[in-house]
Amino acid sequence: MLKVENVSKSFKKRLVLQDINLTVDAGELVHISGINGSGKSTLFKIIAKLLAPDQGKVTLGSDDYLGALIENPGFLEYESGLSNLAFLAKLNQHYDEGKIRQLMQRFSLDPDDPQAIKNYSIGMRQKVGIIQAVMEDQTIILLDEPTRGIDQEGIGQFTELCHELTSSGKSIVVASHDTIAEMKYDRQLHLENGVLHE
Amino acid sequence: MLPTKTKRHYYYWLIGIFLMGILASANALLTFDPQDKKDVLNVYLYPHMLSLYLQSFVLIISGKEIMNFTTVKPYISLRGGDNDIGARLWTAVILNAAALFLGIFIPYIVVGWSWFTLGSWQLGTALIVLHIVVMLVLSTLLLGIYYQAHPYLQILAAIMLNLVFHYMIENQLLVKYSIYFDQLWRDIHLYSH
Ligand SMILES: Nc1ncnc2c1ncn2[C@@H]1O[C@H](COP(=O)(O)OP(=O)(O)OP(=O)(O)O)[C@@H](O)[C@H]1O
Ligand SMILES: [Mg+2]
């Protein structure tokens, strides 16, 4: 379970998030929409502890493990997709090569493609970014503009994966300015002028 | 734990730095003026080759190696891996500096010249140790590239500090080791005839 309580954040004098409250239960698929600059990525960074809020707090369940794709994924640019994923998974001893290969194949990426990730297309990089957020059996998954640059087939693979993960009890929060037609969200929230509306 | 290609790149540069040190050192010994005083500080610390060119080069390589990890940092932080990666990067840049100094001093040991002929061995040793410590501290400061922004600015700052130490501090300390390194004394005694 993810719980965001009274989170506020300003940059200089600009108030970006104002008293945000959000609870996401196990198995929920939540959408946060909002125009460019509305604070979606900022909220995700605070949840992921990459950024400190001015006020409020974020708590996860004791068995929860957070996965996140936030803004443009960066990688070890000279390494292949597979070795990047392996490197990240090993940081927490969650490395399962079989699972990573399977996820890559599922997204039509060749795990044995030796080329450096810097030569990947935008959509391919994005897919690797999505995979790193789910490959370690993360229980709370934040996906910021996950379908950016991804082709129609990839979007289908992505929505299928999301539905599969939530039915196995994982919580997913997707932030995007547009809607993905095939996604069956349990809840749709809207971020506007720093306030999160139902 | 680091991916193979990253590791391989790193080891190539490490060996490269070591060989560069050996070659530069051998060159300094082979072209050493026979009239000049055979003293380790006179071969390496007083001339600008080591501080100006070699150390600047190593600081750039070390900085670039840290920069490779800045793009992926959010994913590392998310997994609580910053300390682990920070420690590995620190080891990497310290070994780069160590490889340079090994490469520099091994040829001097091989030719068998005595180390301190112009001043006391205590002060001479202290100056060498200080020189190495400064390089290790500057290498450590480069880790700021991983934790903060402005990588190129930090590399530049490390190079500038390195030069400030060499030209403004080390050169003064060398005079305390031996009058031989005093510019005025040199002008009078070495170049007057
Ligand atoms: N590090 C920062 N320093 C200053 N201002 C920032 C910083 N990060 C974000 N902002 C500001 O906060 C606001 C929200 O940015 P954020 O990236 O969260 O928006 P977003 O909803 O993710 O937009 P997009 O749809 O374009 O991704 C913007 O006005 C942005 O300029
Ligand atoms: Mg954003």
PDB file of C-alpha atoms and ligand atoms in Angstrom, chain A residues 40-42 71 144-145, ligand 2:
ATOM      1  CA  LYS A  40       3.123  14.711 -12.167  1.00  0.00           C
ATOM      2  CA  SER A  41       6.817  13.946 -12.365  1.00  0.00           C
ATOM      3  CA  THR A  42       7.492  16.009  -9.258  1.00  0.00           C
ATOM      4  CA  GLU A  71      10.887  11.105 -17.067  1.00  0.00           C
ATOM      5  CA  ASP A 144       5.529   8.424 -15.817  1.00  0.00           C
ATOM      6  CA  GLU A 145       4.426   8.840 -19.453  1.00  0.00           C
TER       7      GLU A 145
HETATM    8 MG    MG C   2       6.662  14.824 -16.360  1.00  0.00          MG
END
